[in-house]
Amino acid sequence: MTRPGEDYIASLDDGRTVIVDGERVGDLAKHPIFAPSVASVARLYDVSHDPANRDLMTYESPSNGQPANLAWLVPTSREDLKARRLAIEHWAKQSFGLFGRSPDHVASFFAGFVGASEWFSKGGKKYEDNLLRYYERARDEDLYLSYAIIHPQVDRTKAPHEQPEEHLYASIVDETDNGVVLRGAQMLGTGSAISNHIFVSCILPLPKGSEDYAISVSVPCGTPGLRIYPRRLYAGGATSRFDYPLSTQFDETDSLIVFDDVHVPWENVFVNRDIDITAAQFHETAAHNLGNTQAQIRFFVKLKFILGLARKLSECSGVIQSRPNQLDLGELAARVAIPEGMVLGAEGSSTVDSNGVARPNPKMLYAAMTLQPRLYQEIIFALREMTGGSMIEVPSSNLSWGDPVSEFDYGRYVRWPDTDSRERVKLLKLIWDIVGSEFASRAFQYEMFYAGSNSVVKGRSFANYPWGEATDLVDECLAGYALEGFEGVD
Ligand SMILES: Cc1cc2nc3c(=O)[nH]c(=O)nc-3n(C[C@H](O)[C@H](O)[C@H](O)COP(=O)(O)OP(=O)(O)OC[C@H]3O[C@@H](n4cnc5c(N)ncnc54)[C@H](O)[C@@H]3O)c2cc1C
């Protein structure tokens, strides 16, 4: 069943090895820099566990009748997709769309996996059974799964098995009676440091010879031999919540994951050295579709937040009265509406596949993902353009208000017509944290790469567009005339 935030917090104290600046971080929930991120995830769990949100956020687990987060639901109808969307949107609003890999992301992938679980039985019935049992456990215990499904950038010109050393990337190095042994590294586990389990696989196409790397397993974060190396958390450089309101709350962490002969019991192994099934699990099932639909819902919430900042800025500074500003906001609003429209369109034209799983229309989903990096860049640019130097002309920190001279000067010179200095600086520092801070810059990189480089995403758009819809029109047009036949105009 859904769990309260305090249960999630307690679950992180599992002996995991998280290494920062060469030192082992103990219980992350008690660590001053990780604690705010943990608290933000705990808040998500509190929201889904709140009886007031039961109808919005949960459905009845088929195993025990208890409420389960809707992200685990295998959708079989358009109504199911809508229910999933509303739950995902409500969660996304808790972080203003800033938690990309909230627990509903990988849960959505698993909903896709189990909707076509027979793919996993192609390697042996036991793997399908493992998947189904694991999914039920993760759903009913409301686990936070993160994933690491990309190889680190060692030599992109060579296949995994041709790298300078064997097992450089996460791969099976041994098999025992009890399970498999993993060795190597994987990137880039967003949320992994503060999740419960890491799903490890490879979404990149694998050539023959790379069978050891063709895996799909789940590893509890406290497993011996598993080392998690997060990048620097941006809260560490923040002077206060007032100065960096987003960096200090919504840093979801990104980590390099190292497997130093990590034992994975059979019950957590879903694909064992099979290149075809490893690829099929993402794209033949609805997993990639449902997981990335979650990502687009989260994305449009974030864009609305940015649009809200632009509007608020215009109102506070008084330029909202000016026609050019209204036109700028109108154009920004148009861009912000695109991904939401795509999500709704994909849902409205969804189909039920041969397994009975409802899938949002991939034409619109992959179109939205393809446009995402450029759209985000344009929206951030537009907000930057509206602020000019005002985001820079702010006090170095909240401490400035402790000094009467600074307070007087800022109060007199840094204000808007109906907005005093503190409120103005508060808003501008918030805007800086989404367009200019290190946190903001990472968020930009995230929107550009979270689903692969843009060439990979464009490839998905190419592969999923029903080209006949376009080329049939051209054929019809071409068929309407010939070499002769234009009689001129009487
Ligand atoms: C903030 C962030 C969070 C992430 N979170 C996760 C996560 O939770 N889980 C996870 O598994 N992954 C995650 N990723 C990893 C992400 O999936 C990868 O970054 C993405 O797949 C792109 O791979 P890459 O970084 O190796 O870049 P590359 O694929 O190497 O691409 C970098 C650039 O090189 C170009 N390029 C690549 N190959 C070639 C070539 N052969 N010839 C010419 N040009 C080439 C690309 O077009 C691109 O411009 C995250 C990434 C970021 C940035």
Coordinates of C-alpha atoms and ligand atoms in Angstrom, one line a residue:
M1 CA 0.0 0.0 0.0
T2 CA 1.0 3.6 -0.2
R3 CA 3.4 4.6 2.6
P4 CA 3.8 7.8 4.5
G5 CA 6.9 9.9 4.1
E6 CA 8.4 8.8 7.4
D7 CA 8.5 5.2 6.2
Y8 CA 10.3 6.2 3.1
I9 CA 12.8 8.2 5.2
A10 CA 13.4 5.2 7.5
S11 CA 13.9 2.9 4.4
L12 CA 17.0 4.9 3.4
D13 CA 18.9 3.8 6.5
D14 CA 20.0 0.5 4.9
G15 CA 23.8 0.7 5.0
R16 CA 24.1 2.0 1.4
T17 CA 27.5 3.2 0.3
V18 CA 27.1 6.8 -1.0
I19 CA 30.4 8.5 -1.4
V20 CA 30.8 12.3 -1.6
D21 CA 34.2 14.1 -1.6
G22 CA 35.8 10.7 -0.9
E23 CA 33.8 10.2 2.3
R24 CA 30.9 7.8 3.0
V25 CA 27.7 9.6 3.7
G26 CA 25.9 7.9 6.6
D27 CA 22.1 8.0 6.8
L28 CA 21.2 10.4 4.0
A29 CA 18.1 11.6 5.8
K30 CA 20.3 13.0 8.6
H31 CA 22.9 14.5 6.2
P32 CA 22.5 18.3 6.1
I33 CA 22.9 18.5 2.3
F34 CA 20.8 15.4 1.3
A35 CA 18.1 15.8 4.0
P36 CA 16.1 18.5 2.1
S37 CA 15.9 16.4 -1.1
V38 CA 14.9 13.4 1.1
A39 CA 12.3 15.6 2.7
S40 CA 10.9 16.6 -0.7
V41 CA 10.5 12.9 -1.7
A42 CA 8.9 12.2 1.7
R43 CA 6.4 14.9 1.0
L44 CA 5.4 13.1 -2.2
Y45 CA 4.8 10.0 -0.3
D46 CA 2.7 11.9 2.3
V47 CA 0.6 13.3 -0.5
S48 CA -0.2 10.0 -2.1
H49 CA -0.8 8.4 1.3
D50 CA -3.2 11.1 2.4
P51 CA -6.7 9.7 2.5
A52 CA -7.9 13.0 1.1
N53 CA -6.0 12.2 -2.1
R54 CA -6.9 8.5 -2.3
D55 CA -9.3 8.8 -5.3
L56 CA -6.9 11.1 -7.2
M57 CA -3.7 9.3 -6.5
T58 CA -4.4 5.6 -6.0
Y59 CA -6.2 2.5 -7.2
E60 CA -6.9 -0.8 -5.4
S61 CA -4.0 -3.2 -5.5
P62 CA -5.2 -6.5 -7.1
S63 CA -3.1 -8.4 -4.6
N64 CA -4.4 -7.1 -1.3
G65 CA -7.1 -4.5 -2.1
Q66 CA -5.0 -1.7 -0.5
P67 CA -4.4 1.6 -2.2
A68 CA -1.5 1.6 -4.6
N69 CA 0.0 4.6 -6.4
L70 CA -1.7 5.0 -9.8
A71 CA 1.8 5.1 -11.5
W72 CA 1.9 1.3 -11.0
L73 CA -1.4 0.8 -12.8
V74 CA -1.2 -1.1 -16.1
P75 CA -3.6 1.1 -18.2
T76 CA -6.2 -0.8 -20.3
S77 CA -8.4 2.1 -21.3
R78 CA -8.3 5.9 -22.0
E79 CA -9.9 6.4 -18.6
D80 CA -7.0 4.6 -17.0
L81 CA -4.6 6.9 -18.9
K82 CA -6.5 9.9 -17.7
A83 CA -6.4 8.7 -14.1
R84 CA -2.6 8.1 -14.3
R85 CA -2.2 11.6 -15.8
L86 CA -4.0 13.3 -13.0
A87 CA -2.1 11.5 -10.3
I88 CA 1.2 12.2 -12.0
E89 CA 0.3 15.8 -12.5
H90 CA -0.6 16.2 -8.9
W91 CA 2.7 14.8 -7.7
A92 CA 4.6 16.9 -10.3
K93 CA 3.0 20.0 -8.8
Q94 CA 4.6 19.3 -5.4
S95 CA 8.0 20.0 -6.9
F96 CA 6.9 22.5 -9.5
G97 CA 7.9 19.8 -12.1
L98 CA 11.5 19.9 -10.9
F99 CA 11.8 16.3 -9.8
G100 CA 12.3 14.5 -13.1
R101 CA 12.8 11.1 -11.7
S102 CA 10.1 11.1 -9.0
P103 CA 9.1 7.6 -8.0
D104 CA 6.3 7.5 -10.6
H105 CA 8.9 7.5 -13.4
V106 CA 10.4 4.1 -13.2
A107 CA 7.1 2.7 -11.8
S108 CA 5.6 3.7 -15.1
F109 CA 8.2 1.7 -16.9
F110 CA 7.4 -1.3 -14.8
A111 CA 3.7 -0.9 -15.6
G112 CA 4.7 -1.2 -19.2
F113 CA 6.9 -4.2 -18.6
V114 CA 4.3 -6.2 -16.8
G115 CA 1.6 -5.3 -19.4
A116 CA 3.6 -7.4 -21.9
S117 CA 5.4 -9.7 -19.5
E118 CA 5.5 -12.6 -21.9
W119 CA 8.5 -10.9 -23.5
F120 CA 10.5 -11.7 -20.4
S121 CA 9.5 -15.4 -20.6
K122 CA 11.3 -15.7 -23.9
G123 CA 14.5 -16.1 -21.9
G124 CA 12.8 -18.7 -19.6
K125 CA 9.5 -18.7 -17.7
K126 CA 11.2 -18.0 -14.4
Y127 CA 12.2 -14.5 -15.6
E128 CA 8.7 -13.5 -16.3
D129 CA 7.7 -14.9 -12.9
N130 CA 10.5 -12.9 -11.3
L131 CA 9.3 -9.7 -13.0
L132 CA 5.7 -10.2 -12.0
R133 CA 6.6 -11.0 -8.4
Y134 CA 9.0 -8.1 -8.1
Y135 CA 6.5 -5.6 -9.6
E136 CA 3.8 -6.7 -7.1
R137 CA 6.3 -6.3 -4.3
A138 CA 7.5 -2.8 -5.5
R139 CA 3.9 -1.7 -6.0
D140 CA 2.6 -3.0 -2.7
E141 CA 5.6 -1.7 -0.7
D142 CA 5.5 1.6 -2.7
L143 CA 9.2 1.4 -3.4
Y144 CA 11.1 4.3 -5.0
L145 CA 12.9 2.8 -8.0
S146 CA 15.5 4.8 -9.9
Y147 CA 17.3 3.5 -13.0
A148 CA 20.7 3.5 -14.6
I149 CA 20.3 2.2 -18.2
I150 CA 23.2 4.0 -20.0
H151 CA 26.8 3.0 -20.2
P152 CA 29.4 5.6 -18.9
Q153 CA 31.2 7.5 -21.7
V154 CA 34.5 5.5 -21.9
D155 CA 34.8 4.9 -25.6
R156 CA 31.6 5.4 -27.5
T157 CA 33.2 4.2 -30.8
K158 CA 33.5 0.6 -29.4
A159 CA 30.9 -1.9 -28.3
P160 CA 30.7 -2.8 -24.6
H161 CA 32.7 -6.0 -25.0
E162 CA 35.4 -4.2 -27.0
Q163 CA 36.2 -1.6 -24.4
P164 CA 39.8 -1.5 -23.1
E165 CA 38.9 -3.7 -20.2
E166 CA 36.3 -6.4 -19.7
H167 CA 33.2 -5.5 -17.7
L168 CA 33.8 -1.8 -17.7
Y169 CA 30.1 -1.3 -18.0
A170 CA 27.5 -3.0 -15.8
S171 CA 27.4 -6.6 -16.9
I172 CA 27.2 -10.2 -15.6
V173 CA 30.6 -11.5 -14.6
D174 CA 29.5 -14.7 -12.9
E175 CA 26.4 -16.8 -12.2
T176 CA 25.8 -18.8 -9.0
D177 CA 23.1 -21.1 -7.7
N178 CA 21.6 -18.0 -6.1
G179 CA 21.8 -15.4 -8.8
V180 CA 24.2 -13.3 -10.9
V181 CA 27.2 -11.2 -10.1
L182 CA 27.4 -7.7 -11.6
R183 CA 30.6 -5.8 -12.3
G184 CA 31.2 -2.4 -14.0
A185 CA 29.6 1.0 -13.9
Q186 CA 26.4 2.6 -15.2
M187 CA 25.2 6.2 -15.6
L188 CA 23.5 8.4 -14.6
G189 CA 21.3 7.4 -11.7
T190 CA 19.1 10.4 -11.1
G191 CA 17.5 9.9 -7.7
S192 CA 19.5 6.7 -7.1
A193 CA 21.2 8.0 -4.0
I194 CA 17.8 8.6 -2.4
S195 CA 15.9 5.7 -3.9
N196 CA 15.2 2.2 -2.6
H197 CA 16.3 0.1 -5.6
I198 CA 18.2 0.8 -8.8
F199 CA 16.9 -0.8 -12.0
V200 CA 19.9 -1.7 -14.1
S201 CA 19.7 -2.4 -17.8
C202 CA 20.9 -1.1 -21.1
I203 CA 18.6 1.0 -23.4
L204 CA 21.3 1.5 -26.0
P205 CA 21.3 -1.1 -28.9
L206 CA 23.8 -3.9 -28.2
P207 CA 25.7 -5.8 -30.9
K208 CA 26.3 -9.5 -30.9
G209 CA 29.2 -10.3 -28.5
S210 CA 27.9 -7.9 -25.9
E211 CA 25.5 -10.5 -24.3
D212 CA 27.0 -10.0 -20.8
Y213 CA 25.7 -6.4 -20.9
A214 CA 22.2 -7.4 -22.0
I215 CA 20.7 -7.5 -18.6
S216 CA 17.7 -6.3 -16.7
V217 CA 17.9 -6.5 -12.9
S218 CA 17.0 -4.6 -9.8
V219 CA 19.4 -3.9 -7.0
P220 CA 18.5 -2.7 -3.5
C221 CA 20.7 0.4 -2.7
G222 CA 22.1 -1.2 0.4
T223 CA 23.5 -4.2 -1.4
P224 CA 27.2 -4.9 -0.6
G225 CA 29.6 -3.9 -3.4
L226 CA 27.2 -1.2 -4.8
R227 CA 28.8 2.2 -4.7
I228 CA 26.8 5.4 -5.4
Y229 CA 28.8 8.5 -6.4
P230 CA 26.5 11.6 -6.6
R231 CA 27.7 14.8 -8.2
R232 CA 28.0 17.7 -5.9
L233 CA 24.6 18.7 -4.5
Y234 CA 23.8 22.3 -5.2
A235 CA 22.3 22.9 -1.8
G236 CA 26.0 22.6 -0.5
G237 CA 26.9 25.9 -2.1
A238 CA 23.7 27.7 -1.2
T239 CA 23.7 30.5 1.4
S240 CA 20.1 30.1 2.4
R241 CA 16.7 28.8 1.3
F242 CA 15.7 32.5 0.5
D243 CA 18.7 32.8 -1.8
Y244 CA 18.4 29.4 -3.5
P245 CA 14.8 28.2 -2.9
L246 CA 14.9 25.5 -5.6
S247 CA 18.5 24.3 -5.2
T248 CA 17.8 23.7 -1.5
Q249 CA 14.6 21.7 -2.0
F250 CA 14.5 19.9 -5.3
D251 CA 18.0 18.6 -6.1
E252 CA 17.1 15.1 -7.0
T253 CA 20.8 14.0 -7.2
D254 CA 22.5 12.3 -10.2
S255 CA 25.0 9.5 -9.6
L256 CA 27.6 7.3 -11.2
I257 CA 26.7 3.8 -10.1
V258 CA 29.6 1.2 -9.6
F259 CA 29.0 -2.5 -9.2
D260 CA 31.9 -4.1 -7.5
D261 CA 30.9 -7.8 -7.9
V262 CA 27.4 -7.2 -6.6
H263 CA 25.3 -10.3 -6.0
V264 CA 21.8 -10.1 -7.4
P265 CA 19.5 -12.9 -6.3
W266 CA 17.5 -14.6 -9.1
E267 CA 14.2 -13.1 -7.9
N268 CA 15.6 -9.7 -9.0
V269 CA 16.8 -10.8 -12.4
F270 CA 14.4 -10.2 -15.4
V271 CA 16.7 -10.5 -18.4
N272 CA 19.8 -12.6 -18.3
R273 CA 22.2 -12.0 -21.1
D274 CA 19.7 -11.6 -24.0
I275 CA 20.2 -8.8 -26.4
D276 CA 16.8 -9.1 -28.1
I277 CA 14.8 -9.1 -24.9
T278 CA 16.8 -6.3 -23.4
A279 CA 15.8 -4.1 -26.4
A280 CA 12.3 -5.4 -26.6
Q281 CA 11.5 -4.7 -22.9
F282 CA 11.6 -0.9 -23.6
H283 CA 10.0 -0.6 -27.0
E284 CA 7.9 -3.7 -27.7
T285 CA 6.2 -3.3 -24.4
A286 CA 4.5 0.0 -23.4
A287 CA 7.3 0.8 -21.0
H288 CA 9.1 3.6 -22.9
N289 CA 5.8 5.1 -23.9
L290 CA 4.3 5.2 -20.3
G291 CA 7.6 6.2 -18.7
N292 CA 8.0 9.1 -21.1
T293 CA 4.4 10.1 -20.8
Q294 CA 5.1 10.6 -17.1
A295 CA 8.1 12.7 -18.1
Q296 CA 6.0 14.9 -20.4
I297 CA 3.3 15.5 -17.8
R298 CA 6.0 16.5 -15.3
F299 CA 7.5 18.7 -18.0
F300 CA 4.4 20.7 -18.8
V301 CA 3.9 21.3 -15.0
K302 CA 7.4 22.8 -14.9
L303 CA 6.7 25.0 -18.0
K304 CA 3.5 26.3 -16.3
F305 CA 5.6 27.2 -13.3
I306 CA 8.0 29.1 -15.5
L307 CA 5.2 30.9 -17.3
G308 CA 3.7 31.8 -13.9
L309 CA 7.1 33.4 -13.0
A310 CA 7.1 35.4 -16.2
R311 CA 3.6 36.7 -15.5
K312 CA 4.3 37.5 -11.9
L313 CA 7.4 39.4 -12.9
S314 CA 5.4 41.4 -15.4
E315 CA 2.8 42.2 -12.8
C316 CA 5.2 43.2 -10.1
S317 CA 7.3 45.3 -12.3
G318 CA 4.2 47.0 -13.8
V319 CA 5.1 46.2 -17.4
I320 CA 2.0 43.9 -17.7
Q321 CA 0.2 47.1 -18.8
S322 CA 2.3 47.4 -21.8
R323 CA 1.2 45.8 -25.1
P324 CA 4.7 44.5 -26.1
N325 CA 4.9 42.7 -22.7
Q326 CA 1.5 41.2 -23.2
L327 CA 2.5 40.0 -26.7
D328 CA 5.7 38.4 -25.2
L329 CA 3.7 36.6 -22.6
G330 CA 1.2 35.5 -25.2
E331 CA 4.0 33.9 -27.3
L332 CA 5.4 32.3 -24.1
A333 CA 2.0 30.9 -23.2
A334 CA 1.7 29.5 -26.7
R335 CA 5.0 27.6 -26.3
V336 CA 4.1 26.4 -22.8
A337 CA 0.8 25.0 -24.1
I338 CA 2.5 22.7 -26.6
P339 CA 3.6 19.8 -24.4
E340 CA 0.3 19.8 -22.5
G341 CA -1.6 19.7 -25.8
M342 CA 0.6 16.9 -27.0
V343 CA 0.0 14.9 -23.8
L344 CA -3.7 15.4 -24.1
G345 CA -3.7 14.7 -27.8
A346 CA -1.7 11.5 -27.3
E347 CA -4.1 10.4 -24.5
G348 CA -7.2 11.3 -26.6
S349 CA -6.0 9.3 -29.6
S350 CA -4.5 6.5 -27.5
T351 CA -5.0 2.9 -28.7
V352 CA -5.1 -0.5 -26.9
D353 CA -2.3 -2.8 -28.1
S354 CA -2.5 -6.5 -28.7
N355 CA -1.8 -7.1 -25.0
G356 CA -4.7 -5.0 -23.9
V357 CA -2.5 -2.2 -22.7
A358 CA -3.6 1.4 -23.5
R359 CA -0.8 3.4 -25.1
P360 CA -0.8 7.2 -25.6
N361 CA -0.3 8.0 -29.3
P362 CA 3.4 7.7 -29.9
K363 CA 3.3 10.1 -32.8
M364 CA 2.5 13.0 -30.4
L365 CA 4.6 11.6 -27.5
Y366 CA 7.8 11.5 -29.5
A367 CA 7.0 14.8 -31.3
A368 CA 6.8 16.4 -27.8
M369 CA 10.1 14.8 -26.7
T370 CA 11.8 15.9 -29.9
L371 CA 10.8 19.5 -29.5
Q372 CA 11.6 19.5 -25.8
P373 CA 15.2 20.7 -25.7
R374 CA 14.6 23.6 -28.1
L375 CA 11.3 24.5 -26.5
Y376 CA 12.9 24.6 -23.1
Q377 CA 15.8 26.7 -24.4
E378 CA 13.4 29.2 -25.9
I379 CA 11.2 29.5 -22.8
I380 CA 14.2 30.0 -20.5
F381 CA 15.6 32.5 -23.0
A382 CA 12.3 34.4 -23.0
L383 CA 12.3 34.6 -19.2
R384 CA 15.9 35.7 -19.1
E385 CA 15.1 38.4 -21.6
M386 CA 12.3 39.7 -19.4
T387 CA 14.5 40.1 -16.4
G388 CA 17.4 42.1 -17.8
G389 CA 19.9 42.9 -15.1
S390 CA 17.4 42.8 -12.3
M391 CA 18.3 39.2 -11.3
I392 CA 21.9 40.3 -10.9
E393 CA 21.2 43.5 -9.0
V394 CA 20.2 41.6 -5.8
P395 CA 21.9 41.4 -2.4
S396 CA 24.6 38.8 -2.1
S397 CA 22.4 36.9 0.5
N398 CA 19.6 37.2 2.9
L399 CA 22.1 38.4 5.5
S400 CA 22.0 41.8 3.9
W401 CA 18.8 42.5 5.8
G402 CA 20.7 42.2 9.0
D403 CA 22.7 45.4 8.2
P404 CA 20.6 48.6 8.5
V405 CA 22.7 50.5 5.8
S406 CA 22.3 47.7 3.3
E407 CA 18.6 47.3 4.2
F408 CA 18.1 51.1 3.7
D409 CA 19.9 51.1 0.3
Y410 CA 18.2 48.0 -1.0
G411 CA 14.9 49.2 0.3
R412 CA 15.2 52.5 -1.5
Y413 CA 16.8 51.5 -4.8
V414 CA 15.8 47.9 -5.4
R415 CA 12.0 47.9 -5.6
W416 CA 9.0 48.0 -7.9
P417 CA 6.1 50.4 -7.8
D418 CA 3.9 48.2 -5.5
T419 CA 6.5 45.6 -4.4
D420 CA 9.0 46.2 -1.6
S421 CA 12.6 45.3 -1.7
R422 CA 12.2 41.9 0.1
E423 CA 9.4 40.7 -2.1
R424 CA 11.2 41.8 -5.3
V425 CA 14.4 40.1 -4.3
K426 CA 12.6 37.0 -3.2
L427 CA 10.9 36.6 -6.7
L428 CA 14.1 37.5 -8.6
K429 CA 16.2 35.0 -6.6
L430 CA 13.6 32.3 -7.4
I431 CA 13.7 33.1 -11.1
W432 CA 17.5 33.0 -11.0
D433 CA 17.3 29.5 -9.5
I434 CA 15.4 28.3 -12.5
V435 CA 17.3 30.2 -15.2
G436 CA 20.8 31.0 -14.0
S437 CA 22.0 29.0 -11.0
E438 CA 24.0 25.8 -11.1
F439 CA 20.8 24.0 -10.3
A440 CA 19.1 25.7 -13.2
S441 CA 22.0 24.7 -15.5
R442 CA 21.7 21.1 -14.5
A443 CA 18.0 21.2 -15.1
F444 CA 18.7 22.5 -18.6
Q445 CA 21.0 19.6 -19.3
Y446 CA 18.4 17.3 -17.9
E447 CA 15.7 18.5 -20.3
M448 CA 18.2 18.1 -23.2
F449 CA 19.4 14.6 -22.3
Y450 CA 17.2 12.7 -19.9
A451 CA 15.7 10.5 -22.6
G452 CA 18.9 10.3 -24.7
S453 CA 20.6 12.7 -27.0
N454 CA 18.3 14.6 -29.4
S455 CA 19.4 12.4 -32.3
V456 CA 18.1 9.3 -30.4
V457 CA 14.8 11.1 -29.7
K458 CA 14.4 12.3 -33.3
G459 CA 15.0 8.7 -34.3
R460 CA 12.0 7.7 -32.2
S461 CA 9.9 10.4 -33.8
F462 CA 11.0 9.1 -37.2
A463 CA 10.2 5.5 -36.3
N464 CA 6.8 6.2 -34.8
Y465 CA 5.3 8.7 -37.2
P466 CA 2.6 7.1 -39.3
W467 CA 4.2 8.4 -42.5
G468 CA 1.3 7.3 -44.7
E469 CA -0.8 10.1 -43.2
A470 CA 1.6 12.5 -44.8
T471 CA 2.7 10.7 -48.0
D472 CA -0.8 9.6 -48.9
L473 CA -1.7 13.3 -49.3
V474 CA 1.2 13.8 -51.6
D475 CA 0.3 10.7 -53.6
E476 CA -3.2 11.9 -53.9
C477 CA -2.1 15.3 -55.1
L478 CA 0.4 13.8 -57.6
A479 CA -2.3 11.4 -58.9
G480 CA -4.6 14.4 -59.7
Y481 CA -2.6 15.6 -62.7
A482 CA -0.4 14.3 -65.5
L483 CA 2.0 15.5 -68.2
E484 CA -0.9 16.8 -70.3
G485 CA -4.2 18.0 -69.1
F486 CA -4.1 21.7 -68.2
E487 CA -6.6 23.3 -70.4
G488 CA -5.9 26.8 -69.3
V489 CA -8.4 29.2 -67.9
D490 CA -11.3 30.2 -70.2
Ligands
LIG1 C1 20.8 15.5 -15.8 C2 20.8 14.1 -16.4 C3 20.1 13.1 -15.8 C4 20.1 11.8 -16.3 N1 19.4 10.8 -15.6 C5 19.5 9.6 -16.0 C6 18.9 8.5 -15.3 O1 18.2 8.7 -14.3 N2 19.1 7.2 -15.7 C7 19.8 6.9 -16.8 O2 20.0 5.8 -17.2 N3 20.4 7.9 -17.5 C8 20.2 9.2 -17.2 N4 20.8 10.2 -17.9 C9 21.7 9.8 -18.9 C10 21.2 10.1 -20.2 O3 20.3 9.0 -20.5 C11 22.3 10.2 -21.2 O4 23.0 11.4 -20.9 C12 21.8 10.2 -22.6 O5 21.4 8.9 -23.0 C13 22.8 10.7 -23.6 O6 24.0 9.9 -23.5 P1 25.4 10.5 -23.2 O7 25.3 11.4 -22.1 O8 26.4 9.4 -23.2 O9 25.6 11.4 -24.5 P2 26.0 11.0 -25.9 O10 25.1 9.9 -26.4 O11 27.5 10.7 -26.0 O12 25.7 12.3 -26.7 C14 26.4 13.5 -26.5 C15 26.6 14.2 -27.8 O13 27.4 13.4 -28.7 C16 26.7 13.1 -29.9 N5 27.1 11.8 -30.3 C17 26.9 10.6 -29.6 N6 27.4 9.6 -30.3 C18 28.0 10.1 -31.4 C19 28.7 9.5 -32.5 N7 28.9 8.3 -32.6 N8 29.1 10.4 -33.5 C20 28.8 11.7 -33.4 N9 28.2 12.3 -32.4 C21 27.8 11.5 -31.4 C22 25.2 13.3 -29.5 O14 24.4 13.6 -30.6 C23 25.2 14.4 -28.5 O15 25.2 15.6 -29.1 C24 20.8 11.5 -17.4 C25 21.5 12.6 -18.1 C26 21.5 13.8 -17.6 C27 22.2 14.9 -18.3

